[in-house]
Amino acid sequence: MIHVYATPDQVAKAAAATIAWQVASRPSGNIGLAGGTTPQAAYRLLGEAKLDWSQVVLWLGDERWVPPDHPDSNAGTIRRLLGPAGDALLGPEYELGDPHAAAAAYTAVVMPHLDRGTPDLVVLGLGDDGHTASLFPGTDALDAADPGFVAVWVESQAAWRITATLPLLAAASSLIFIVTGLAKADMVHRVLEHSDPLPAWLVAKANRNVTWLLDDGAASRLT
């Protein structure tokens, strides 16, 4: 399902409404959140909304291998934007000192909160190279066979990341991709109309309930 909105602000409102509906309809459920800049406006709106987050479990689709108080930390950024609701967010333990150990520990922490291993809702983005979460083209993380999290070295970023595996994202009850800006138009076209076997396409193809929230810029090459 593809929804196109005139502006990034309208996309943010639609994304926030989708997440808010999930919180209200399944108050003891779980939601996987995307990092990066694109969903931040939606998280800010959610932080201002009057929602009961007390039983909701929030987790990250991916995280940069930095301390939680680092400016690049997805967990730190999302917690600030969500305000008190951010207390529900589970993040990897940087204190473990090793990304592989942290990924294994994060798997052990998050998976028991997923009913039969099924995420209720996962929010994702789309990178300029077709990555989603931290499933980057050509990386070993794409080969992970089990639902959970793995550490991945991203050569283009010269950095370690922790990412949800493709089987975990494929198992979600629903996925929403949030994509804005003319710079993403070519990649949106490649994924949605050309079916290039990029990570975002692989994830979307594997899941049965995918919604794309696009602005006019990102959707400009769609026919």
XYZ file of C-alpha atoms in Angstrom, residues 50-167:
118
model
C -1.625 12.139 25.180
C -1.108 8.394 24.902
C -0.776 5.652 27.483
C 2.634 4.096 26.818
C 2.823 2.347 30.191
C 2.579 -1.199 28.804
C 4.083 -0.656 25.350
C 7.532 -2.035 24.596
C 9.582 0.016 22.143
C 12.720 -1.306 20.496
C 15.094 -0.256 17.742
C 15.286 -1.633 14.231
C 18.944 -0.680 14.305
C 21.470 1.248 16.342
C 24.846 2.811 15.710
C 27.651 1.418 17.851
C 28.018 4.522 20.007
C 27.218 5.269 23.670
C 23.553 6.107 24.351
C 24.465 9.719 25.192
C 26.305 10.198 21.873
C 24.646 12.617 19.394
C 24.495 9.817 16.785
C 22.710 7.367 19.076
C 19.274 6.414 17.770
C 18.186 5.422 21.268
C 19.251 8.722 22.802
C 17.634 10.793 20.056
C 14.331 8.908 20.151
C 14.137 9.055 23.939
C 14.580 12.829 23.849
C 11.909 13.268 21.175
C 9.375 10.990 22.859
C 9.865 12.508 26.287
C 8.440 10.339 29.112
C 7.250 7.784 26.542
C 10.901 7.176 25.704
C 11.273 5.304 28.981
C 9.632 2.354 27.209
C 12.471 2.118 24.676
C 14.849 -0.821 24.972
C 18.299 -0.185 23.543
C 21.430 -2.316 23.052
C 23.981 -2.327 25.868
C 27.016 -0.407 24.651
C 28.600 -1.115 28.024
C 29.180 -4.724 26.939
C 32.063 -3.409 24.878
C 31.579 -5.626 21.826
C 28.913 -5.206 19.124
C 28.484 -8.945 18.601
C 27.909 -9.529 22.325
C 25.544 -6.546 22.437
C 23.557 -7.868 19.457
C 23.173 -11.274 21.089
C 22.147 -9.670 24.374
C 19.672 -7.382 22.585
C 18.112 -10.404 20.915
C 17.688 -12.019 24.328
C 16.081 -8.846 25.713
C 13.710 -7.997 22.859
C 12.482 -11.353 21.600
C 10.581 -12.352 24.795
C 8.444 -9.218 24.339
C 7.323 -10.316 20.877
C 4.278 -12.574 20.941
C 5.446 -15.773 19.229
C 8.346 -13.815 17.777
C 6.032 -11.416 15.947
C 6.667 -7.674 16.037
C 3.379 -5.773 16.036
C 4.605 -2.789 14.019
C 8.023 -1.833 12.689
C 8.913 1.613 11.375
C 11.593 1.681 8.675
C 13.359 4.157 6.443
C 15.071 3.920 3.080
C 18.693 4.863 2.520
C 20.205 6.365 -0.605
C 21.853 2.991 -1.297
C 18.690 0.948 -0.709
C 19.450 -0.070 2.863
C 16.806 -0.271 5.540
C 17.429 -0.655 9.272
C 21.169 -1.411 9.042
C 20.750 -4.044 6.371
C 23.197 -2.579 3.853
C 23.857 -3.987 0.375
C 26.592 -6.602 0.304
C 26.863 -7.086 4.072
C 26.777 -10.383 5.946
C 23.774 -9.217 7.976
C 21.559 -9.984 4.980
C 22.443 -13.680 5.338
C 21.314 -13.999 8.961
C 18.828 -16.876 9.085
C 17.254 -16.336 12.506
C 14.921 -13.630 13.828
C 16.825 -11.314 16.120
C 19.704 -8.880 15.925
C 23.235 -9.078 14.559
C 26.263 -6.822 14.490
C 27.336 -5.621 11.063
C 30.390 -3.718 9.886
C 29.282 -1.074 7.382
C 32.249 -0.231 5.200
C 30.653 2.891 3.720
C 30.210 4.267 7.242
C 33.443 2.788 8.612
C 31.444 1.777 11.658
C 29.738 -1.075 13.442
C 25.981 -1.167 13.733
C 23.430 -3.480 15.302
C 20.456 -4.391 13.152
C 17.291 -6.411 13.145
C 17.607 -9.359 10.777
C 15.545 -9.826 7.663
C 13.627 -12.774 9.211
